[in-house]
């Protein structure tokens, strides 16, 4: 046998393939949610007014 033979780990290759499928499915779901429920741009953060302590 030659030492140049490259062995393939089928378990690792399968894990990579499943990971890629899950990433693709997650991206599709994220895109569908963004289309159905678009996130509006947030209001700019302004200065907040501090409440004065009231009389009791």
Tab-separated table of C-alpha atoms in Angstrom:
chain	number	residue	atom	x	y	z
A	1	UNK	CA	0.000	0.000	0.000
A	2	UNK	CA	1.078	3.487	-0.687
A	3	UNK	CA	1.313	6.081	2.086
A	4	UNK	CA	-0.311	8.634	-0.258
A	5	UNK	CA	-3.724	6.974	0.071
A	6	UNK	CA	-6.179	9.377	1.655
A	7	UNK	CA	-8.819	7.710	3.781
A	8	UNK	CA	-12.274	9.205	3.956
A	9	UNK	CA	-14.080	9.367	7.272
A	10	UNK	CA	-17.648	8.755	6.153
A	11	UNK	CA	-19.043	9.661	9.570
A	12	UNK	CA	-17.407	13.081	9.499
A	13	UNK	CA	-18.480	13.687	5.904
A	14	UNK	CA	-22.067	12.764	6.798
A	15	UNK	CA	-21.989	15.107	9.792
A	16	UNK	CA	-20.770	17.955	7.556
A	17	UNK	CA	-23.488	17.250	5.018
A	18	UNK	CA	-26.213	17.165	7.675
A	19	UNK	CA	-24.840	20.381	9.174
A	20	UNK	CA	-24.991	22.062	5.757
A	21	UNK	CA	-28.593	20.896	5.266
A	22	UNK	CA	-29.580	22.242	8.679
A	23	UNK	CA	-27.891	25.585	7.957
A	24	UNK	CA	-29.739	25.856	4.646
A	25	UNK	CA	-33.060	25.006	6.294
A	26	UNK	CA	-32.410	27.569	9.048
A	27	UNK	CA	-31.614	30.257	6.466
A	28	UNK	CA	-34.845	29.484	4.582
A	29	UNK	CA	-36.878	29.688	7.794
A	30	UNK	CA	-35.202	32.957	8.779
A	31	UNK	CA	-35.966	34.428	5.358
A	32	UNK	CA	-39.605	33.297	5.564
A	33	UNK	CA	-40.010	34.901	8.989
A	34	UNK	CA	-38.409	38.129	7.802
A	35	UNK	CA	-40.886	38.289	4.929
A	36	UNK	CA	-43.895	37.453	7.115
A	37	UNK	CA	-42.915	39.588	10.105
A	38	UNK	CA	-40.533	42.321	8.985
A	39	UNK	CA	-38.684	44.002	11.790
A	40	UNK	CA	-39.124	47.751	11.733
A	41	UNK	CA	-36.216	50.005	12.289
A	42	UNK	CA	-35.951	50.851	15.966
A	43	UNK	CA	-36.588	54.333	17.205
A	44	UNK	CA	-33.433	56.291	17.863
A	45	UNK	CA	-32.540	56.302	21.519
A	46	UNK	CA	-33.162	59.752	22.902
A	47	UNK	CA	-32.585	61.245	26.281
A	48	UNK	CA	-34.908	59.888	28.911
A	49	UNK	CA	-36.564	62.222	31.340
A	50	UNK	CA	-36.014	61.437	34.977
A	51	UNK	CA	-39.110	61.584	37.106
A	52	UNK	CA	-39.001	63.891	40.053
A	53	UNK	CA	-39.992	62.314	43.334
A	54	UNK	CA	-43.569	63.279	44.134
A	55	UNK	CA	-44.991	64.550	47.398
A	56	UNK	CA	-46.748	62.039	49.622
